[in-house]
């Protein structure tokens, strides 16, 4: 017997530990967490010398071992403790001049002590890491994650020691054609551990996930499910909403799963009254509390109905660029500043482009009463026929729905932006649209499509939206740049928008570049007056579109882009912001404010 066990132990030690598939733990901020944010040691490794040997084979003694020379003669050619530091969360590009343009691998290392408590489990949680992350604990590979904008976690129960644990993360943001997004984007490829990292301690059997929203089309029945993770899968789970007098109980099955259907009398969430309830999901071994709003969102013909009432989505598009300091935004303060400016413009809606933004943004939108368009970074021309590209896009979509499905603010899941009409592309996106409906039937599916000029009778006066993908969408999004990439500002006066679908339309992008403080006549490009001129003509055209039910001009704030090299004007910023990075409002900001005041009246 003993020899058999020794053999087993030996096999266990020698055999490579199976990398885990990342787990999705929702609502981490309500769990027992230990933050690992702050200064991390970092080694910049352009040749991935810390991962590959000189034969480009994965090396057994890479930087992930966080090794130290055993004695004065021992050769170890790296040392995290004498290496520089980077802040986490944060992109590396805006932390060091030398990393501004850097795309490649950076090794991050953090040490921590953790006296583990009996009967608990421990997870290492990342809010996001751009683009590919390989995660190691005490020299052992836990797993990897691809995609820069969604959370992931690995279980480390039993893998920690009281003192001196070493987490090493290889983050690589090199761009590849098969990636999602692919090699060309009009935003900066900010690399690094761009969102928070924490240890999450949960009971042995814990509330892993739950979906608590109103049943589709109902204002008085909560529907959804709860999922436990652990050996005690079969439990009684109570769903409590004290303020609404709701206290229901369900029994989970052998997989820890139970569906929910709970009658409830609730004050519905809306931009005018963003009502959130304290909701407790209380199993016998674990309780998670949440703040959830309840509302219905649906379409009827060309109308979008919020809680059964037709609404106009007075919006603006936003990139996750930090106000004032620039770089990847991540904090609650960043969210409050950006969403505060949108509110000042009179918005009740924001399009978070072109990828899932940090959780602070969507939770703040819940609190502020801003409806949200959330998008998966299927942007421009990705490799539609590559199965890995599809699996990657599908996974990023699933991860963003998993994280945000309990947010009342999110009303639209967007599966793509400005993708070229074509068979493989449309098949790819139809599958993503179907995946959204399978994961969340309570919200609307959209995409930012492109139109084309139908070259009809009166040459060039009609722009047509007849993209075949439109058939699979609940709401049509359309990007157009009349007056900037397409003609001069007054061209919009001569264009009528037509769609072959009797569905609501959101003009998801329109606008023009202007450098704040640069002034000239209304036809001088880059001036505030030119941008204002474009917006004035846009508003005139938008008013003529019969099925227009929303707008999200491009873009709230100037943002960094490697495609914008015009010196002294762009300086690697896309200047289509209605406000500068310091929050200075450009003249066009007030054109939209005025338009939204009128729309608010109209939809009273
Ligand atoms: C596109 C695209 C944006 C881009 C914008 C622009 O429509 O969707 O990502 O930034 O146009 O050119 O400014």
XYZ file of C-alpha atoms and ligand atoms in Angstrom:
617
model
C 0.000 0.000 0.000
C 2.661 2.556 1.069
C 4.754 1.990 -2.073
C 1.606 2.457 -4.206
C 0.864 5.820 -2.481
C 4.509 6.903 -2.824
C 4.297 6.155 -6.538
C 1.071 8.186 -6.765
C 2.683 11.092 -4.895
C 5.727 10.905 -7.143
C 3.556 10.875 -10.268
C 1.647 13.842 -8.888
C 4.864 15.818 -8.315
C 6.379 15.001 -11.715
C 3.238 15.171 -13.835
C 2.615 18.749 -15.133
C -0.348 20.255 -13.271
C -3.333 20.613 -15.603
C -3.957 24.308 -16.372
C -7.405 25.342 -15.261
C -10.116 26.849 -17.445
C -10.767 30.288 -15.994
C -13.855 30.446 -13.747
C -16.409 33.272 -13.761
C -17.187 34.537 -10.288
C -19.735 37.345 -10.322
C -20.094 40.273 -7.978
C -16.637 39.902 -6.480
C -16.939 43.231 -4.677
C -19.594 41.692 -2.403
C -17.353 38.774 -1.436
C -14.582 38.444 1.172
C -11.639 39.786 -0.831
C -8.013 40.767 -0.345
C -6.820 43.330 -2.865
C -3.516 42.687 -4.638
C -3.644 46.120 -6.246
C -0.750 48.511 -5.916
C 2.873 48.210 -6.951
C 3.873 45.001 -8.758
C 7.402 44.159 -9.805
C 7.664 44.055 -13.583
C 10.112 42.722 -16.152
C 9.728 43.950 -19.722
C 10.492 40.980 -21.997
C 10.254 41.880 -25.696
C 11.845 38.566 -26.802
C 9.819 36.429 -24.336
C 13.105 35.241 -22.975
C 11.348 34.497 -19.731
C 9.111 31.946 -21.446
C 11.013 30.418 -24.368
C 14.504 28.930 -24.529
C 16.845 29.794 -27.382
C 15.217 27.030 -29.435
C 11.905 28.820 -28.931
C 10.696 25.909 -26.831
C 8.771 26.760 -23.654
C 11.483 26.844 -20.993
C 11.122 24.870 -17.751
C 12.867 27.527 -15.712
C 11.214 30.648 -17.013
C 10.559 33.842 -15.082
C 7.361 32.239 -13.760
C 9.516 30.421 -11.208
C 10.426 33.769 -9.590
C 13.721 32.075 -8.758
C 16.685 33.274 -6.728
C 20.288 32.112 -7.104
C 20.829 29.190 -4.679
C 24.408 30.313 -4.078
C 26.998 32.731 -5.401
C 27.743 30.540 -8.388
C 24.177 29.816 -9.352
C 23.093 31.464 -12.642
C 19.718 33.209 -12.554
C 19.438 35.981 -15.168
C 16.468 37.868 -13.785
C 15.355 39.140 -10.414
C 11.927 40.587 -9.817
C 13.063 42.234 -6.581
C 15.542 44.459 -8.374
C 13.249 45.076 -11.351
C 11.094 48.184 -11.815
C 7.496 48.438 -10.654
C 4.207 49.095 -12.343
C 0.894 50.086 -10.785
C -1.978 47.631 -10.900
C -4.609 48.352 -12.045
C -3.201 50.368 -14.901
C -1.884 50.135 -18.452
C 1.905 50.139 -18.791
C 1.886 52.608 -21.730
C 1.052 55.693 -19.667
C 3.166 54.691 -16.684
C 6.541 54.806 -18.406
C 7.658 56.905 -21.369
C 9.707 53.919 -22.571
C 6.570 51.743 -22.725
C 4.330 54.233 -24.511
C 4.467 52.405 -27.834
C 5.408 49.029 -26.322
C 3.527 45.963 -27.504
C 4.822 42.670 -26.226
C 5.315 40.746 -22.988
C 5.645 42.174 -19.513
C 6.042 39.856 -16.525
C 4.243 41.047 -13.378
C 5.030 39.655 -9.918
C 3.319 40.188 -6.606
C 4.007 38.398 -3.339
C 1.447 37.912 -0.575
C 0.926 36.073 2.688
C -2.299 34.169 3.194
C -3.197 32.206 6.280
C -5.904 30.058 4.698
C -8.980 29.300 6.806
C -10.420 25.792 7.073
C -13.651 25.158 5.161
C -12.924 27.938 2.679
C -11.795 28.093 -0.928
C -9.619 30.707 -2.519
C -9.648 32.231 -5.998
C -7.258 34.592 -7.745
C -9.428 37.110 -9.628
C -8.513 39.508 -12.456
C -10.844 42.297 -13.591
C -9.067 42.197 -16.976
C -5.606 41.802 -18.532
C -4.829 43.018 -22.064
C -4.503 40.865 -24.131
C -3.204 37.383 -23.263
C -2.387 36.474 -19.648
C -0.571 33.393 -18.347
C -0.931 33.096 -14.599
C 1.409 31.282 -12.218
C 1.311 30.774 -8.468
C 4.449 29.707 -6.634
C 5.942 28.593 -9.943
C 2.912 26.484 -10.956
C 0.914 27.477 -14.039
C -2.731 28.052 -13.078
C -3.954 28.787 -16.571
C -4.267 31.468 -19.218
C -6.850 33.901 -20.542
C -7.305 35.647 -23.878
C -9.165 38.904 -24.373
C -8.411 42.265 -22.799
C -11.768 43.408 -21.449
C -13.429 40.691 -19.361
C -12.752 39.150 -15.935
C -11.355 35.712 -15.130
C -10.327 33.766 -12.058
C -8.414 30.639 -11.054
C -8.943 28.471 -7.993
C -5.896 28.396 -5.712
C -7.372 26.516 -2.768
C -4.603 24.417 -1.164
C -1.975 26.003 -3.416
C -1.024 28.842 -1.078
C 1.356 28.913 1.837
C 1.139 31.004 4.997
C 3.893 33.365 3.839
C 5.627 34.515 0.687
C 3.289 33.377 -2.078
C 4.416 34.541 -5.499
C 1.935 35.368 -8.254
C 3.582 35.838 -11.642
C 1.549 36.923 -14.666
C 2.923 37.025 -18.195
C 0.858 39.668 -20.004
C 1.317 39.943 -23.766
C -0.520 42.520 -25.867
C 1.064 41.775 -29.196
C -1.547 41.977 -31.951
C -2.314 39.040 -34.269
C -4.573 38.818 -37.308
C -6.686 36.049 -35.739
C -7.310 38.011 -32.543
C -10.488 39.779 -31.331
C -10.062 42.630 -31.984
C -7.643 42.038 -34.827
C -4.481 44.061 -35.694
C -6.098 47.421 -36.582
C -8.247 49.411 -34.203
C -8.853 53.103 -33.825
C -7.954 52.953 -30.121
C -4.688 52.573 -28.247
C -3.595 49.044 -27.431
C -3.130 49.739 -23.708
C -1.343 46.718 -22.271
C -1.125 45.260 -18.801
C -3.149 44.345 -15.747
C -5.603 47.084 -16.602
C -8.171 46.276 -13.900
C -7.963 45.174 -10.277
C -6.550 41.879 -8.992
C -7.792 40.270 -5.793
C -7.931 37.128 -3.705
C -11.506 35.994 -3.249
C -12.252 33.732 -0.287
C -15.530 31.822 -0.345
C -17.067 28.965 1.684
C -16.439 25.415 0.498
C -19.802 25.500 -1.291
C -20.521 29.009 -2.483
C -22.985 31.004 -4.572
C -21.002 30.985 -7.804
C -23.477 32.746 -10.065
C -27.073 33.967 -10.356
C -29.401 35.719 -12.759
C -32.105 37.783 -11.075
C -34.102 39.954 -13.457
C -37.709 40.450 -14.499
C -39.111 37.731 -16.749
C -39.164 38.895 -20.408
C -42.227 41.053 -20.991
C -43.362 40.852 -17.324
C -43.277 43.632 -14.719
C -44.369 41.472 -11.773
C -42.434 38.211 -12.044
C -38.734 37.777 -11.322
C -37.169 35.003 -13.365
C -33.666 33.611 -13.483
C -31.533 31.070 -11.714
C -28.923 30.477 -9.054
C -25.853 28.252 -9.242
C -23.905 26.876 -6.294
C -20.353 25.558 -6.628
C -19.092 22.941 -4.177
C -19.729 19.517 -2.640
C -22.966 20.584 -0.915
C -24.726 21.182 -4.239
C -28.226 20.394 -2.989
C -29.294 23.231 -0.717
C -32.183 25.527 0.118
C -31.465 28.977 -1.316
C -33.467 31.997 -0.263
C -33.915 35.028 -2.519
C -34.713 38.026 -0.317
C -35.675 41.556 -1.331
C -36.739 42.987 2.036
C -37.842 46.372 0.698
C -40.261 44.671 -1.706
C -41.378 42.082 0.824
C -39.954 39.307 -1.326
C -38.660 36.180 0.375
C -38.671 33.070 -1.788
C -36.857 29.795 -1.446
C -35.683 27.300 -4.047
C -33.906 23.922 -3.854
C -30.793 23.441 -5.925
C -30.230 20.160 -7.781
C -27.222 17.844 -7.850
C -25.396 20.399 -9.985
C -26.166 23.178 -7.532
C -28.625 24.737 -9.984
C -32.138 26.055 -9.388
C -34.409 28.110 -11.602
C -36.273 31.101 -10.160
C -39.805 32.357 -10.747
C -40.899 34.784 -8.046
C -43.954 37.057 -8.066
C -42.943 40.562 -6.931
C -44.379 44.061 -6.730
C -41.458 46.303 -7.638
C -40.702 49.936 -8.433
C -39.249 49.722 -11.907
C -35.781 51.081 -12.739
C -35.645 53.930 -15.242
C -33.358 56.905 -15.999
C -35.877 59.156 -14.271
C -35.991 56.839 -11.218
C -32.971 54.453 -11.139
C -34.396 52.364 -8.337
C -32.048 49.668 -7.048
C -33.006 47.023 -4.483
C -30.844 45.192 -1.949
C -31.131 41.569 -3.003
C -29.717 38.716 -0.950
C -29.029 35.294 -2.446
C -28.740 33.221 0.713
C -27.744 29.564 0.515
C -27.180 27.479 3.639
C -23.406 27.861 3.306
C -23.006 31.255 1.632
C -24.832 34.552 1.124
C -24.159 37.169 -1.549
C -25.808 40.580 -1.473
C -26.440 42.610 -4.603
C -27.936 45.895 -5.717
C -30.301 45.150 -8.584
C -32.740 47.250 -10.595
C -35.728 45.703 -12.329
C -37.065 46.983 -15.661
C -38.317 45.547 -18.916
C -36.853 46.440 -22.318
C -38.357 45.344 -25.614
C -39.196 46.554 -29.108
C -42.568 46.989 -30.766
C -42.390 47.790 -34.447
C -39.973 50.689 -34.681
C -40.326 51.603 -30.998
C -38.077 50.733 -28.091
C -40.187 50.215 -24.965
C -38.710 50.681 -21.493
C -41.172 49.357 -18.901
C -43.751 49.298 -21.671
C -43.295 52.974 -22.626
C -41.664 54.221 -25.844
C -38.305 55.851 -25.182
C -35.682 57.789 -27.133
C -32.109 56.778 -26.241
C -30.363 60.133 -25.801
C -26.832 58.865 -25.829
C -23.154 59.307 -26.498
C -20.416 56.825 -27.349
C -17.592 56.476 -24.818
C -14.157 54.865 -24.950
C -12.585 53.567 -21.713
C -10.005 56.364 -21.773
C -9.273 57.950 -18.412
C -10.287 61.601 -18.128
C -7.481 64.060 -17.265
C -4.615 61.503 -16.852
C -5.455 59.493 -20.063
C -4.665 55.772 -20.294
C -7.052 52.889 -19.648
C -9.812 54.019 -17.269
C -10.687 51.670 -14.409
C -11.742 53.548 -11.290
C -15.103 54.579 -9.849
C -13.904 58.166 -10.085
C -13.167 57.745 -13.820
C -16.657 56.336 -14.292
C -18.296 59.148 -12.339
C -16.449 61.792 -14.356
C -17.245 60.294 -17.768
C -20.869 59.448 -16.975
C -21.267 62.814 -15.231
C -20.364 64.600 -18.492
C -22.839 62.424 -20.373
C -25.551 63.369 -17.875
C -24.654 67.042 -18.339
C -25.290 66.595 -22.063
C -28.786 65.357 -21.198
C -28.076 61.671 -21.847
C -30.188 58.774 -20.587
C -28.038 56.291 -22.539
C -24.354 55.538 -23.239
C -22.729 53.312 -25.847
C -19.662 51.746 -24.209
C -17.394 51.181 -27.226
C -16.050 48.836 -28.547
C -15.495 46.345 -25.725
C -16.925 45.653 -22.231
C -15.858 48.521 -19.979
C -14.888 48.041 -16.332
C -17.544 47.057 -13.810
C -17.442 50.491 -12.156
C -18.893 51.954 -15.369
C -21.922 49.682 -15.557
C -22.633 49.747 -11.810
C -22.400 53.553 -11.856
C -24.755 53.600 -14.863
C -27.169 51.542 -12.730
C -26.965 54.159 -9.984
C -27.133 57.204 -12.267
C -29.953 55.878 -14.436
C -28.109 55.564 -17.752
C -29.135 52.820 -20.172
C -26.109 51.005 -21.635
C -25.101 49.530 -24.985
C -22.394 46.929 -24.190
C -20.243 45.630 -27.052
C -17.969 42.679 -27.787
C -14.827 43.783 -29.666
C -15.738 42.190 -32.993
C -14.432 45.278 -34.761
C -13.913 45.936 -38.482
C -12.500 42.923 -40.375
C -11.641 39.937 -38.205
C -11.012 36.396 -39.523
C -14.599 35.220 -39.963
C -13.649 31.729 -41.110
C -11.181 30.994 -38.343
C -12.814 28.727 -35.699
C -10.429 29.970 -32.976
C -11.417 33.540 -33.744
C -15.060 32.579 -33.360
C -14.396 30.691 -30.107
C -12.507 33.715 -28.800
C -15.281 36.179 -29.725
C -17.919 33.850 -28.334
C -16.007 33.475 -25.068
C -15.559 37.225 -24.639
C -19.280 37.685 -25.270
C -20.171 34.994 -22.723
C -17.815 36.505 -20.131
C -19.281 39.987 -20.513
C -22.863 38.701 -20.240
C -21.851 36.608 -17.220
C -20.405 39.668 -15.451
C -23.158 42.171 -16.279
C -26.389 40.214 -16.670
C -27.810 41.570 -13.402
C -27.275 45.237 -14.387
C -30.580 47.018 -15.067
C -28.645 49.678 -16.998
C -27.595 47.266 -19.738
C -30.383 47.163 -22.333
C -28.442 46.262 -25.487
C -25.811 43.607 -26.256
C -23.876 44.560 -29.382
C -22.145 41.761 -31.275
C -20.096 43.862 -33.706
C -18.937 47.231 -35.058
C -18.564 48.225 -38.715
C -18.008 44.746 -40.100
C -18.012 44.178 -43.897
C -21.132 42.488 -45.294
C -20.248 39.004 -46.490
C -21.440 35.423 -46.092
C -18.853 34.203 -43.565
C -19.186 37.415 -41.576
C -22.944 37.302 -41.433
C -22.953 33.631 -40.437
C -20.410 34.417 -37.695
C -22.487 37.273 -36.294
C -25.800 35.424 -36.574
C -24.284 32.763 -34.314
C -23.200 35.398 -31.807
C -26.689 36.934 -31.859
C -28.182 33.511 -31.182
C -25.699 33.000 -28.350
C -26.831 36.263 -26.741
C -30.463 35.170 -26.856
C -29.583 31.774 -25.395
C -27.697 33.373 -22.491
C -30.024 36.318 -21.892
C -33.467 36.538 -23.462
C -34.382 39.649 -21.448
C -32.341 42.219 -23.418
C -32.055 43.457 -26.999
C -29.433 42.425 -29.555
C -27.823 44.999 -31.822
C -24.711 45.789 -33.864
C -23.219 48.961 -35.365
C -23.805 48.482 -39.088
C -22.815 50.465 -42.122
C -25.123 51.903 -44.738
C -24.579 52.430 -48.412
C -25.797 55.006 -50.806
C -28.485 53.436 -52.973
C -27.576 55.685 -55.894
C -31.380 55.967 -56.466
C -33.276 58.323 -58.748
C -32.136 61.567 -57.183
C -28.426 60.674 -57.349
C -27.026 59.970 -53.907
C -29.910 61.274 -51.792
C -30.796 58.031 -50.057
C -28.567 56.106 -47.698
C -29.838 52.591 -47.311
C -29.395 50.221 -44.417
C -30.091 46.758 -45.820
C -27.344 44.718 -44.168
C -28.565 41.060 -44.048
C -27.540 40.869 -40.395
C -30.333 43.344 -39.651
C -32.803 40.457 -39.848
C -31.229 38.938 -36.687
C -31.096 42.135 -34.669
C -33.750 43.632 -32.411
C -32.372 47.145 -32.860
C -30.322 48.444 -35.800
C -27.222 50.459 -35.076
C -25.745 52.564 -37.862
C -22.495 54.514 -38.095
C -22.253 57.407 -40.537
C -19.836 60.312 -40.969
C -21.661 62.685 -43.259
C -19.743 65.944 -43.188
C -16.462 64.389 -42.056
C -15.359 61.293 -44.047
C -18.288 61.743 -46.414
C -18.644 65.225 -47.917
C -19.042 68.549 -46.186
C -21.348 69.310 -43.257
C -24.365 70.361 -45.358
C -24.384 67.057 -47.253
C -26.621 65.727 -44.466
C -29.326 68.137 -45.629
C -29.681 66.149 -48.852
C -29.632 62.632 -47.429
C -32.566 60.521 -46.331
C -32.003 57.398 -44.337
C -33.949 54.295 -45.261
C -33.854 50.834 -43.808
C -35.478 47.698 -45.245
C -36.351 46.635 -41.712
C -39.266 47.953 -39.716
C -37.131 48.082 -36.584
C -35.880 50.817 -34.261
C -32.706 52.529 -35.441
C -29.946 53.974 -33.248
C -27.480 56.244 -35.068
C -24.606 54.714 -33.136
C -21.873 56.968 -34.558
C -21.641 60.360 -36.251
C -19.401 63.334 -35.625
C -16.224 65.191 -36.585
C -12.776 65.971 -35.188
C -12.081 69.288 -33.481
C -9.175 70.369 -31.317
C -10.569 72.111 -28.260
C -9.771 75.817 -28.445
C -9.005 75.790 -32.165
C -11.355 78.239 -33.819
C -12.120 79.130 -37.426
C -15.055 79.471 -39.823
C -17.616 76.639 -40.043
C -15.801 75.063 -42.998
C -12.335 75.018 -41.435
C -11.581 71.406 -40.531
C -10.352 70.621 -37.019
C -11.945 73.803 -35.673
C -14.731 73.709 -33.097
C -16.886 75.631 -35.545
C -16.545 72.914 -38.199
C -17.507 70.235 -35.675
C -20.468 72.340 -34.516
C -21.474 72.811 -38.141
C -21.434 69.051 -38.723
C -23.633 68.499 -35.650
C -26.125 71.174 -36.644
C -26.682 69.516 -40.025
C -26.699 66.059 -38.436
C -29.477 67.002 -36.032
C -31.517 68.277 -38.983
C -31.094 64.965 -40.807
C -31.690 62.817 -37.721
C -35.040 64.505 -37.158
C -36.140 63.283 -40.586
C -35.512 59.570 -39.890
C -38.885 57.974 -39.054
C -37.604 54.949 -37.131
C -34.823 56.775 -35.246
C -35.083 55.838 -31.574
C -31.644 56.754 -30.346
C -28.342 58.443 -31.025
C -24.817 57.968 -29.627
C -22.537 60.462 -31.359
C -18.878 59.656 -31.704
C -17.613 60.410 -29.055
C -17.893 61.838 -25.532
C -14.192 62.532 -24.924
C -11.077 62.628 -27.130
C -9.224 59.322 -26.864
C -5.831 57.945 -27.859
C -5.419 56.192 -31.158
C -2.283 55.041 -32.984
C -4.045 55.941 -36.266
C -4.150 59.668 -35.509
C -0.753 61.170 -36.249
C -1.562 64.734 -37.364
C 0.940 66.752 -35.363
C -0.235 69.651 -33.171
C -3.847 68.662 -33.786
C -4.276 64.965 -33.156
C -0.920 63.946 -31.608
C -2.219 60.375 -31.378
C -5.650 61.426 -30.167
C -8.900 60.969 -32.019
C -10.312 64.473 -31.541
C -13.959 63.656 -32.191
C -14.668 64.150 -28.527
C -17.416 66.582 -27.566
C -15.181 67.283 -24.586
C -11.390 67.343 -24.363
C -9.517 64.963 -22.044
C -9.574 67.792 -19.482
C -13.366 68.013 -19.759
C -13.421 71.253 -21.758
C -16.705 71.289 -23.627
C -16.479 71.965 -27.353
C -19.191 74.002 -29.129
C -20.836 70.877 -30.570
C -21.491 69.623 -27.032
C -24.191 72.265 -26.693
C -25.792 71.329 -30.028
C -26.381 67.833 -28.633
C -27.510 69.215 -25.264
C -30.136 71.318 -27.015
C -31.261 68.363 -29.191
C -31.645 66.167 -26.090
C -33.644 68.784 -24.210
C -36.100 68.749 -27.113
C -36.135 64.943 -27.274
C -36.757 64.757 -23.535
C -39.800 67.030 -23.994
C -40.998 64.987 -26.958
C -40.882 61.684 -25.044
C -42.255 63.038 -21.740
C -15.421 54.383 -36.825
C -15.175 53.455 -35.680
C -14.592 54.151 -34.499
C -13.630 55.219 -34.965
C -14.428 56.263 -35.719
C -13.546 57.377 -36.253
O -16.644 54.503 -37.144
O -16.254 52.675 -35.263
O -13.948 53.196 -33.724
O -12.953 55.780 -33.921
O -15.024 55.677 -36.819
O -13.105 57.233 -37.381
O -13.327 58.341 -35.557
